Coordinates of C-alpha atoms and ligand atoms in Angstrom, one line a residue:
M989 CA 117.9 102.0 82.6
D990 CA 114.7 101.9 80.6
A991 CA 112.7 101.0 83.7
L992 CA 114.1 104.2 85.4
K993 CA 113.2 106.4 82.4
E994 CA 109.7 104.9 82.3
L995 CA 109.2 105.5 86.0
A996 CA 110.4 109.1 85.8
D997 CA 108.2 109.7 82.8
R998 CA 105.0 108.4 84.3
K999 CA 105.6 110.2 87.6
G1000 CA 106.3 113.4 85.8
V1001 CA 103.3 113.3 83.6
A1002 CA 101.0 112.3 86.5
D1003 CA 102.3 115.2 88.6
V1004 CA 101.6 117.7 85.7
L1005 CA 98.0 116.4 85.4
E1006 CA 97.5 116.7 89.2
Q1007 CA 98.8 120.2 89.1
I1008 CA 96.4 121.2 86.2
A1009 CA 93.6 119.8 88.3
S1010 CA 94.5 122.0 91.3
F1011 CA 94.9 125.1 89.1
L1012 CA 91.5 124.5 87.6
E1013 CA 90.1 124.1 91.1
L1014 CA 91.5 127.4 92.2
R1015 CA 89.9 129.1 89.2
G1016 CA 86.5 127.6 90.2
E1017 CA 86.1 125.5 87.1
N1018 CA 83.7 122.7 86.5
P1019 CA 84.2 119.9 89.1
F1020 CA 83.7 117.2 86.5
R1021 CA 86.5 118.6 84.4
I1022 CA 88.8 118.7 87.5
R1023 CA 88.0 115.2 88.4
A1024 CA 88.7 114.0 84.9
F1025 CA 92.3 115.3 85.3
R1026 CA 92.8 113.6 88.7
T1027 CA 91.5 110.3 87.3
A1028 CA 93.8 110.6 84.3
A1029 CA 96.8 111.3 86.7
R1030 CA 96.1 108.1 88.6
A1031 CA 95.6 106.2 85.3
V1032 CA 99.0 107.4 84.0
A1033 CA 100.8 106.8 87.3
G1034 CA 99.6 103.2 87.4
F1035 CA 100.1 102.6 83.6
P1036 CA 102.2 99.5 83.1
G1037 CA 104.8 100.2 80.4
D1038 CA 106.3 102.9 78.2
L1039 CA 104.1 106.0 77.6
R1040 CA 105.7 106.9 74.3
Q1041 CA 105.0 103.5 72.8
A1042 CA 101.5 103.5 74.3
I1043 CA 100.7 106.7 72.6
E1044 CA 101.9 105.4 69.3
D1045 CA 100.1 102.0 69.4
G1046 CA 96.9 103.6 70.7
S1047 CA 96.8 101.6 74.0
L1048 CA 97.0 104.8 76.1
A1049 CA 94.0 106.3 74.3
S1050 CA 91.9 103.2 75.2
T1051 CA 93.1 103.2 78.8
K1052 CA 90.3 103.7 81.3
G1053 CA 90.5 107.2 82.8
V1054 CA 92.4 108.8 79.9
G1055 CA 90.2 111.1 77.8
P1056 CA 90.9 113.1 74.6
A1057 CA 91.9 116.3 76.5
T1058 CA 94.4 114.5 78.8
L1059 CA 95.7 112.3 76.0
Q1060 CA 96.6 115.5 74.1
I1061 CA 98.5 116.8 77.2
V1062 CA 100.4 113.6 77.7
T1063 CA 101.3 113.5 74.0
E1064 CA 102.7 117.0 74.2
L1065 CA 104.6 116.3 77.4
V1066 CA 106.2 113.1 76.1
A1067 CA 107.1 114.8 72.8
T1068 CA 108.4 118.1 74.1
G1069 CA 108.7 117.8 77.9
R1070 CA 106.2 120.8 78.3
A1071 CA 102.5 121.2 78.8
S1072 CA 101.2 124.5 77.3
M1073 CA 98.0 124.3 79.3
L1074 CA 99.9 124.2 82.5
E1075 CA 102.1 127.1 81.5
E1076 CA 99.1 129.2 80.6
L1077 CA 97.3 128.4 83.9
R1078 CA 100.5 129.1 85.9
E1079 CA 100.7 132.6 84.5
Q1080 CA 97.1 133.3 85.7
I1081 CA 97.4 132.1 89.3
P1082 CA 99.8 133.2 92.0
P1083 CA 102.0 130.2 93.0
G1084 CA 101.4 130.8 96.7
L1085 CA 97.7 130.0 96.2
V1086 CA 98.5 126.7 94.6
E1087 CA 100.7 125.8 97.6
M1088 CA 97.8 126.7 100.0
L1089 CA 95.7 124.0 98.3
A1090 CA 97.9 121.4 99.9
I1091 CA 97.1 122.6 103.4
S1092 CA 94.7 120.1 104.9
G1093 CA 91.4 121.7 106.0
L1094 CA 91.9 124.7 103.7
G1095 CA 89.6 124.4 100.7
V1096 CA 89.4 126.5 97.6
A1097 CA 86.6 128.7 98.9
K1098 CA 88.6 129.7 102.0
I1099 CA 91.7 130.3 99.9
R1100 CA 89.8 132.6 97.6
Q1101 CA 88.5 134.5 100.6
I1102 CA 92.0 134.8 102.0
H1103 CA 93.2 136.1 98.7
D1104 CA 90.3 138.5 97.9
V1105 CA 89.8 140.0 101.4
L1106 CA 93.3 140.1 102.8
G1107 CA 95.2 140.2 99.5
I1108 CA 97.4 137.3 100.6
D1109 CA 99.1 135.1 98.0
S1110 CA 102.0 133.4 99.7
L1111 CA 102.5 131.0 102.6
P1112 CA 104.7 133.4 104.7
E1113 CA 102.0 136.1 104.4
L1114 CA 99.4 133.5 105.4
E1115 CA 101.4 132.5 108.3
A1116 CA 101.8 136.1 109.4
A1117 CA 98.1 136.7 109.1
A1118 CA 97.4 133.7 111.3
H1119 CA 99.8 135.0 114.0
D1120 CA 98.6 138.5 114.1
G1121 CA 94.9 137.6 114.2
R1122 CA 93.8 138.9 110.8
L1123 CA 92.9 135.4 109.7
A1124 CA 90.7 134.6 112.7
K1125 CA 88.7 137.7 112.0
L1126 CA 87.6 136.6 108.6
P1127 CA 83.9 135.5 108.3
R1128 CA 83.6 131.8 109.1
F1129 CA 87.2 131.4 110.1
G1130 CA 87.7 132.0 113.9
Q1131 CA 90.6 131.2 116.2
K1132 CA 90.4 127.4 115.7
T1133 CA 90.6 127.5 111.9
S1134 CA 93.5 129.9 112.1
E1135 CA 95.4 127.5 114.4
N1136 CA 94.6 124.6 112.1
I1137 CA 96.0 126.5 109.2
L1138 CA 99.3 127.1 111.1
K1139 CA 99.5 123.4 111.9
G1140 CA 98.7 122.7 108.2
I1141 CA 101.6 124.9 107.1
A1142 CA 104.0 123.2 109.5
Y1143 CA 102.9 119.8 108.2
L1144 CA 103.2 120.9 104.6
R1145 CA 106.9 121.8 105.2
Q1146 CA 107.5 118.5 106.9
A1147 CA 105.7 116.5 104.2
S1148 CA 107.7 118.1 101.5
T1149 CA 110.9 116.7 103.1
F1150 CA 109.5 113.4 104.3
R1151 CA 107.6 110.6 102.6
L1152 CA 105.7 107.6 104.0
S1153 CA 107.6 104.4 104.2
H1154 CA 105.5 102.5 101.6
H1155 CA 106.0 105.2 99.0
A1156 CA 109.7 105.5 99.8
A1157 CA 110.1 101.7 99.6
E1158 CA 108.4 101.5 96.2
E1159 CA 110.4 104.4 94.8
A1160 CA 113.7 103.0 96.1
E1161 CA 113.0 99.5 94.7
G1162 CA 112.1 101.0 91.3
L1163 CA 115.4 102.9 91.3
R1164 CA 117.3 99.9 92.5
A1165 CA 116.1 97.7 89.8
A1166 CA 116.9 100.3 87.2
L1167 CA 120.4 101.2 88.5
Q1168 CA 121.2 97.5 88.7
Q1169 CA 121.2 97.5 84.9
L1170 CA 124.0 100.1 84.5
P1171 CA 127.1 98.6 82.8
G1172 CA 129.8 97.9 85.4
V1173 CA 127.3 97.6 88.3
S1174 CA 127.4 94.2 90.0
R1175 CA 124.9 95.0 92.8
A1176 CA 122.5 97.9 93.6
I1177 CA 121.5 98.0 97.3
V1178 CA 118.9 100.1 99.0
A1179 CA 120.3 101.6 102.2
G1180 CA 119.4 104.4 104.5
E1181 CA 116.1 104.8 106.3
V1182 CA 114.2 102.5 103.8
R1183 CA 116.5 99.7 104.8
R1184 CA 116.1 100.4 108.5
R1185 CA 112.4 100.4 107.9
S1186 CA 111.8 103.9 109.3
E1187 CA 108.2 105.0 109.5
V1188 CA 108.9 108.1 107.5
V1189 CA 111.8 108.6 105.1
R1190 CA 113.7 111.7 104.2
D1191 CA 116.5 110.4 102.1
L1192 CA 116.6 107.6 99.5
I1193 CA 120.1 106.2 99.6
L1194 CA 121.3 103.5 97.2
V1195 CA 124.7 101.9 97.1
L1196 CA 126.2 100.7 93.7
V1197 CA 128.9 98.1 93.9
A1198 CA 130.9 98.6 90.8
D1199 CA 134.2 97.5 89.2
V1200 CA 134.4 100.7 87.1
P1201 CA 135.7 104.0 88.4
P1202 CA 132.8 106.1 90.0
A1203 CA 133.5 109.0 87.6
E1204 CA 132.6 106.8 84.7
L1205 CA 129.3 105.8 86.4
F1206 CA 128.5 109.4 87.2
K1207 CA 129.0 110.4 83.7
Q1208 CA 126.5 107.8 82.5
L1209 CA 124.0 108.8 85.2
S1210 CA 124.2 112.5 84.5
Q1211 CA 123.6 112.1 80.8
Y1212 CA 120.5 110.0 81.4
P1213 CA 117.3 111.6 80.0
G1214 CA 115.2 111.0 83.2
V1215 CA 117.8 112.9 85.3
H1216 CA 117.0 116.5 85.7
E1217 CA 119.7 117.7 88.0
F1218 CA 122.9 116.1 89.1
A1219 CA 125.1 117.2 92.0
G1220 CA 128.3 115.4 93.0
Q1221 CA 129.2 115.7 96.7
D1222 CA 132.6 114.0 96.4
E1223 CA 134.3 111.4 94.2
R1224 CA 132.0 108.6 95.5
R1225 CA 128.6 110.2 96.2
L1226 CA 126.1 112.2 94.2
T1227 CA 122.5 113.3 94.4
L1228 CA 120.2 112.6 91.4
R1229 CA 117.0 114.6 90.9
F1230 CA 114.4 113.3 88.5
A1231 CA 112.1 115.3 86.3
G1232 CA 109.1 114.2 88.5
G1233 CA 110.7 115.7 91.6
A1234 CA 112.0 112.5 93.1
S1235 CA 115.6 112.5 94.3
A1236 CA 118.1 110.0 95.6
Q1237 CA 121.6 109.8 96.9
I1238 CA 123.9 107.4 95.1
V1239 CA 127.0 106.0 96.7
V1240 CA 129.5 104.0 94.6
T1241 CA 131.9 101.5 96.1
S1242 CA 134.4 98.9 94.8
P1243 CA 133.5 95.3 95.7
V1244 CA 136.3 94.9 98.2
N1245 CA 134.9 97.7 100.5
A1246 CA 131.2 97.1 99.9
G1247 CA 130.4 95.9 103.5
A1248 CA 131.8 99.0 105.2
V1249 CA 130.1 101.3 102.6
V1250 CA 126.7 99.6 102.9
A1251 CA 126.8 99.8 106.7
Q1252 CA 127.7 103.5 106.6
A1253 CA 125.0 104.3 104.0
T1254 CA 122.5 102.4 106.1
G1255 CA 123.2 104.3 109.3
S1256 CA 121.8 105.5 111.5
E1257 CA 124.2 108.1 112.7
A1258 CA 123.6 107.0 116.3
H1259 CA 124.3 103.4 115.4
L1260 CA 127.5 104.3 113.6
R1261 CA 128.7 106.3 116.6
E1262 CA 128.1 103.3 118.9
L1263 CA 129.9 101.1 116.3
A1264 CA 132.8 103.5 116.0
A1265 CA 133.3 103.6 119.7
F1266 CA 133.2 99.8 119.9
A1267 CA 135.6 99.4 117.0
A1268 CA 138.1 101.8 118.7
T1269 CA 138.2 99.5 121.7
R1270 CA 139.3 96.7 119.4
G1271 CA 141.9 98.7 117.6
F1272 CA 139.8 99.4 114.5
A1273 CA 138.8 102.7 112.9
L1274 CA 136.0 103.6 110.4
N1275 CA 137.6 106.1 108.1
G1276 CA 136.6 107.3 104.7
A1277 CA 133.9 104.7 104.6
A1278 CA 136.4 101.9 105.0
L1279 CA 137.6 99.8 107.9
W1280 CA 141.2 100.1 109.1
R1281 CA 143.3 98.3 111.6
G1282 CA 146.0 100.9 112.2
S1283 CA 147.3 101.7 108.8
E1284 CA 146.1 98.4 107.4
F1285 CA 143.0 98.4 105.1
V1286 CA 140.5 95.6 106.1
S1287 CA 138.7 94.0 103.2
T1288 CA 134.9 93.9 103.8
P1289 CA 133.2 92.5 100.7
D1290 CA 129.8 92.4 102.5
E1291 CA 128.2 93.5 105.8
E1292 CA 128.5 90.1 107.4
R1293 CA 132.3 90.3 107.0
F1294 CA 132.3 93.9 108.1
Y1295 CA 130.6 93.2 111.4
S1296 CA 132.5 89.9 111.9
A1297 CA 135.9 91.7 111.4
L1298 CA 134.8 93.7 114.5
G1299 CA 133.9 90.5 116.3
L1300 CA 130.2 91.1 116.0
P1301 CA 127.3 89.2 114.4
I1302 CA 125.5 91.1 111.7
I1303 CA 123.0 93.5 113.3
P1304 CA 119.6 93.6 111.6
P1305 CA 119.1 97.0 109.9
E1306 CA 115.9 97.6 111.8
L1307 CA 117.8 97.7 115.1
R1308 CA 120.5 100.1 114.0
E1309 CA 119.2 103.1 115.9
G1310 CA 121.8 103.5 118.6
R1311 CA 119.6 102.0 121.3
G1312 CA 122.2 99.6 122.8
E1313 CA 122.3 97.2 119.8
V1314 CA 126.1 97.2 119.5
E1315 CA 126.5 96.3 123.1
A1316 CA 123.8 93.6 122.9
A1317 CA 125.5 92.2 119.8
A1318 CA 128.9 92.1 121.6
R1319 CA 127.3 90.1 124.4
G1320 CA 125.6 87.8 122.0
A1321 CA 122.3 89.1 123.3
L1322 CA 120.6 90.4 120.2
P1323 CA 116.9 89.5 120.3
R1324 CA 115.3 87.0 117.9
L1325 CA 113.1 89.4 116.1
L1326 CA 109.5 88.8 115.0
E1327 CA 109.1 87.6 111.4
T1328 CA 105.9 87.8 109.3
R1329 CA 105.7 84.0 109.2
D1330 CA 105.5 84.0 113.0
L1331 CA 102.0 85.5 112.8
R1332 CA 99.3 82.8 113.0
G1333 CA 96.3 85.2 112.9
F1334 CA 95.5 88.1 110.6
L1335 CA 93.7 90.7 112.7
H1336 CA 91.8 93.9 112.1
C1337 CA 90.2 93.9 108.7
H1338 CA 87.2 95.6 107.2
T1339 CA 84.7 94.0 104.8
T1340 CA 82.0 95.4 102.5
Y1341 CA 79.8 95.4 105.7
S1342 CA 81.5 98.7 106.6
D1343 CA 84.1 100.5 104.5
G1344 CA 86.1 97.6 103.1
S1345 CA 86.0 96.4 99.5
N1346 CA 86.0 92.6 99.9
S1347 CA 83.6 90.0 101.3
V1348 CA 84.3 87.9 104.4
E1349 CA 85.0 84.9 102.2
E1350 CA 87.4 86.7 99.9
L1351 CA 89.4 88.0 102.9
A1352 CA 89.4 84.5 104.4
L1353 CA 90.7 82.9 101.2
A1354 CA 93.4 85.6 100.8
C1355 CA 94.5 85.1 104.4
R1356 CA 94.6 81.3 103.9
A1357 CA 96.7 81.8 100.8
C1358 CA 99.2 83.9 102.9
G1359 CA 99.5 81.0 105.4
Y1360 CA 97.4 82.4 108.3
S1361 CA 95.4 79.9 110.3
Y1362 CA 92.8 82.4 111.5
V1363 CA 91.5 85.8 110.4
G1364 CA 89.6 88.3 112.7
I1365 CA 86.9 90.3 110.9
T1366 CA 86.5 93.7 112.6
D1367 CA 84.1 96.1 110.8
H1368 CA 83.3 99.4 112.3
S1369 CA 80.5 99.8 114.8
Q1370 CA 77.3 101.9 114.6
A1371 CA 78.8 105.2 115.9
A1372 CA 81.2 105.3 113.0
A1373 CA 78.4 106.2 110.6
Y1374 CA 80.9 107.9 108.2
A1375 CA 82.6 104.5 107.7
G1376 CA 79.4 102.5 107.3
G1377 CA 79.4 101.3 110.9
L1378 CA 77.3 98.2 111.7
K1379 CA 74.1 98.2 113.6
P1380 CA 73.4 95.2 115.9
D1381 CA 71.3 93.6 113.1
D1382 CA 74.1 93.9 110.6
L1383 CA 76.5 92.3 113.0
R1384 CA 74.0 89.4 113.4
R1385 CA 73.8 89.0 109.6
Q1386 CA 77.6 89.0 109.4
S1387 CA 77.8 86.4 112.2
D1388 CA 75.6 84.1 110.2
E1389 CA 77.7 84.6 107.1
I1390 CA 80.9 83.9 109.1
D1391 CA 79.3 80.6 110.3
E1392 CA 78.5 79.7 106.7
V1393 CA 82.0 80.5 105.5
N1394 CA 83.6 78.5 108.3
A1395 CA 81.4 75.5 107.4
R1396 CA 82.5 75.8 103.8
L1397 CA 86.3 76.6 104.1
E1398 CA 89.0 74.4 105.4
G1399 CA 92.4 75.5 106.6
I1400 CA 91.4 78.8 108.0
R1401 CA 89.1 79.9 110.8
V1402 CA 87.2 83.2 110.5
L1403 CA 86.7 84.9 113.9
K1404 CA 83.9 87.2 114.7
G1405 CA 85.2 90.6 115.9
V1406 CA 84.4 94.3 115.7
E1407 CA 86.4 97.5 115.7
A1408 CA 84.0 99.3 118.1
D1409 CA 84.3 103.0 118.7
I1410 CA 85.3 104.1 122.2
L1411 CA 82.6 106.7 122.9
Q1412 CA 83.3 110.0 124.4
D1413 CA 82.6 108.8 127.9
G1414 CA 84.7 105.6 127.5
R1415 CA 81.8 103.2 126.8
I1416 CA 82.3 100.7 124.0
D1417 CA 79.8 101.2 121.2
F1418 CA 77.8 97.9 121.7
E1419 CA 76.0 96.5 124.7
S1420 CA 77.6 93.5 126.6
G1421 CA 74.8 91.2 125.2
I1422 CA 76.2 91.9 121.7
L1423 CA 79.9 91.9 122.5
E1424 CA 79.6 88.5 124.3
R1425 CA 78.7 86.8 121.0
L1426 CA 82.0 87.9 119.5
D1427 CA 85.3 86.0 119.6
F1428 CA 87.2 89.2 120.3
V1429 CA 86.8 92.9 120.4
I1430 CA 89.0 95.8 119.1
A1431 CA 88.1 99.3 120.4
S1432 CA 89.4 102.5 118.9
V1433 CA 89.0 106.2 119.2
H1434 CA 87.6 107.7 116.0
S1435 CA 86.0 110.9 117.2
R1436 CA 86.6 114.0 119.4
F1437 CA 90.4 113.9 119.0
N1438 CA 90.8 117.3 120.5
M1439 CA 89.6 116.6 124.1
G1440 CA 92.3 117.3 126.7
A1441 CA 94.9 114.7 127.6
A1442 CA 93.4 114.0 131.0
E1443 CA 90.0 113.4 129.5
M1444 CA 91.3 111.3 126.7
T1445 CA 93.3 109.2 129.1
A1446 CA 90.3 108.6 131.3
R1447 CA 88.2 107.8 128.2
I1448 CA 90.6 105.0 127.1
L1449 CA 91.2 103.7 130.6
A1450 CA 87.5 103.4 131.1
A1451 CA 87.1 101.4 127.9
M1452 CA 89.8 99.0 129.2
D1453 CA 87.5 98.1 132.2
N1454 CA 85.1 96.5 129.7
P1455 CA 85.7 92.8 130.2
Y1456 CA 84.9 92.1 126.5
L1457 CA 87.7 94.3 125.2
T1458 CA 90.6 92.4 123.7
I1459 CA 92.7 95.0 121.9
I1460 CA 93.0 98.8 121.8
G1461 CA 93.2 99.8 118.2
H1462 CA 95.7 102.5 116.9
P1463 CA 96.2 103.7 120.5
T1464 CA 97.5 107.3 119.9
G1465 CA 95.5 108.2 116.7
R1466 CA 98.4 109.7 114.8
L1467 CA 98.4 109.9 111.1
L1468 CA 102.0 110.1 109.9
L1469 CA 102.8 113.5 108.3
S1470 CA 99.3 114.7 108.7
R1471 CA 97.9 114.4 112.2
D1472 CA 99.6 114.5 115.6
P1473 CA 98.7 111.8 118.2
Y1474 CA 96.0 113.0 120.5
G1475 CA 97.0 114.1 124.0
L1476 CA 97.3 111.0 126.1
D1477 CA 99.1 109.6 129.2
L1478 CA 100.5 106.7 127.3
E1479 CA 102.3 105.3 130.4
A1480 CA 99.0 105.0 132.2
V1481 CA 97.5 103.2 129.3
I1482 CA 100.4 100.8 129.1
E1483 CA 100.3 100.1 132.8
K1484 CA 96.6 99.4 132.6
A1485 CA 97.0 97.2 129.6
A1486 CA 99.5 95.1 131.6
A1487 CA 97.2 95.0 134.6
T1488 CA 94.0 94.2 132.8
G1489 CA 95.4 91.9 130.0
V1490 CA 94.2 94.1 127.2
A1491 CA 96.6 94.1 124.2
L1492 CA 97.8 97.2 122.5
E1493 CA 97.8 97.4 118.8
V1494 CA 100.6 98.2 116.4
N1495 CA 98.4 99.3 113.5
A1496 CA 100.2 98.3 110.4
D1497 CA 98.5 100.8 108.0
P1498 CA 101.6 102.7 106.7
H1499 CA 99.8 106.0 107.3
R1500 CA 99.5 105.1 111.0
L1501 CA 102.2 102.7 112.4
D1502 CA 100.7 103.4 115.8
L1503 CA 101.9 102.6 118.5
D1504 CA 105.2 104.2 117.7
W1505 CA 108.1 101.6 117.7
R1506 CA 110.1 103.7 120.1
I1507 CA 107.6 102.8 122.9
L1508 CA 107.4 99.1 122.3
R1509 CA 110.2 98.0 124.5
S1510 CA 108.6 99.7 127.5
V1511 CA 105.3 98.0 126.6
R1512 CA 107.0 94.6 126.8
E1513 CA 108.8 95.6 130.0
A1514 CA 105.5 96.6 131.6
G1515 CA 104.2 93.1 130.7
A1516 CA 101.6 94.0 128.1
L1517 CA 101.1 92.2 124.8
I1518 CA 101.2 93.8 121.4
S1519 CA 98.8 92.8 118.6
I1520 CA 99.8 93.5 115.0
G1521 CA 96.7 94.9 113.3
A1522 CA 96.7 95.1 109.5
D1523 CA 93.7 97.5 109.3
A1524 CA 93.2 96.0 105.9
H1525 CA 90.3 97.5 103.9
S1526 CA 90.8 95.0 101.0
A1527 CA 92.5 91.7 100.2
G1528 CA 95.1 93.8 98.2
T1529 CA 96.3 95.5 101.4
I1530 CA 97.0 92.3 103.3
S1531 CA 100.7 92.8 102.9
N1532 CA 100.5 96.0 105.0
V1533 CA 101.1 93.7 107.9
E1534 CA 104.8 93.8 106.8
Y1535 CA 105.0 97.4 108.0
G1536 CA 103.6 96.4 111.4
V1537 CA 106.1 93.6 111.7
A1538 CA 108.9 96.0 110.8
M1539 CA 107.8 98.3 113.6
A1540 CA 107.8 95.4 116.1
R1541 CA 111.3 94.5 114.9
K1542 CA 112.4 98.1 115.4
G1543 CA 111.0 97.8 118.9
W1544 CA 113.1 94.7 119.6
L1545 CA 110.0 92.5 119.8
G1546 CA 109.9 88.8 119.1
R1547 CA 107.2 86.1 118.6
D1548 CA 106.4 85.8 122.3
D1549 CA 105.5 89.5 122.6
I1550 CA 102.8 89.3 120.0
L1551 CA 99.2 88.3 120.6
N1552 CA 98.4 87.1 117.1
A1553 CA 101.6 85.1 116.9
R1554 CA 99.8 82.7 119.2
P1555 CA 97.9 79.7 117.9
L1556 CA 94.1 79.9 117.5
D1557 CA 93.1 78.2 120.8
E1558 CA 95.5 80.4 122.8
F1559 CA 94.3 83.5 121.1
L1560 CA 90.7 82.6 121.9
A1561 CA 91.5 81.7 125.5
Y1562 CA 93.3 85.1 125.8
A1563 CA 90.2 86.9 124.6
R1564 CA 87.9 84.9 126.9
R1565 CA 90.1 85.1 130.0
R1566 CA 88.8 88.6 131.0
R1567 CA 85.2 87.7 130.7
G1568 CA 85.0 85.9 134.0
Ligands
ZN271 ZN1 90.2 102.5 113.3
ZN272 ZN1 90.2 99.8 111.2

């Protein structure tokens, strides 16, 4: 359980430092001082090991990013669980103003204006002022800002209930490893949305397989110092809340029933409904998280035996969304799903030429080490000035460098590509003379997200007429939990992708995961190909690709549906095919 305590400690301390930074910001304090607290929060969150010990042996004091002022706060927090600086600040600032800081697009200056002019210091009041027009009338606000603030409030509410998949997975795994150590627990299993690889996660759910009575386990958990609040729903389930704000549902089961319990805790509800209906036709019932045949309890020590008792093969968790998977399993027609090792090419990555942090060679070596046979370098184009977009000359320099790297390295081929902006009128941000020297081209929308759906659709369809285009990058532009997809006739784009042989990306950045997995089956049915794009900005984010693969799996896709699962020569032929 030490790992759990350490995790809760670090997260709690980092949260306090972050909060202090925001409070100082609201009071208009020195930006350097504010930044120092944010840096320290990150340093503490990423600190490997026990804070208490690191304070004692002096290793925290010598950690980069931790200064004397923050060290004092961390020491106080670890010793007493309180931070007097935070408490003093809290007394001076209305809590509603602090919440407003988290609304995207609403900076400190505007918050102060809202507070000073309209006397508003809570989110409900802010919402009312946006609705009745008071907000739009403030100097430098206007209707648009007012609308964005309303959207921001809605997102804030959503973001406080949901977390992104990579954060959830990390949190769940940290908990799992810690709970696994509890006396009497033989297995701790992550279930729920994390196991189904949902793109956003509301509930962390873990199953503990234990030989001891649940009440005994609950007692241990409730007394644990990292646990802040403890709520038992019934004799087998409880919710834990940790000091840092994280929470998780814990389900306890005896080994003999583990399969049925894990399946139920994994869900989804829609899947379980399909499953229950199917079970009924075979004389089974799912009752009290156990499988019964009439009045006879059916032993299900693991999921494999749970599904096979029903006459089904085990259904991959990603498919358990109630989209016909039970019926497919019963017919023996479950798809063979994509696996990361099916990917031959690593596509969509940014180097130091634009906004990435590694060189061409470093990325090539990292991709080779992961078993890829080719890597497609795709830095930003000139229109993306904010991201260090490349001018034609830069692209030429990069091309020479790629030739050099290819001459030097064995076992991986570096491809010349670009992530070119789709300009407002649908042109791609480089002339044909430049594009024709590349092995393949990704084009993405990075500007003017707010144009109408008809205009945006025309813009993207026009780009697809460019014979050098290989892949449309992050086709709907969504940012999970922070920005909606732009208005777009996605069906028209899919249809055109099939007709023109342009692939559509599943962008694997866990903030995007765009296209949405729910649309992927219709992409395949239309006859278009999917490309898994890592959108890696460093060698350290190469494993993002796993999130893209998970989306493909949730969309029932297999190796044949994926462009970069093809070997190098087939990939190059695909990219050249349209050039005539
Ligand atoms: Zn992009
Ligand atoms: Zn990108």
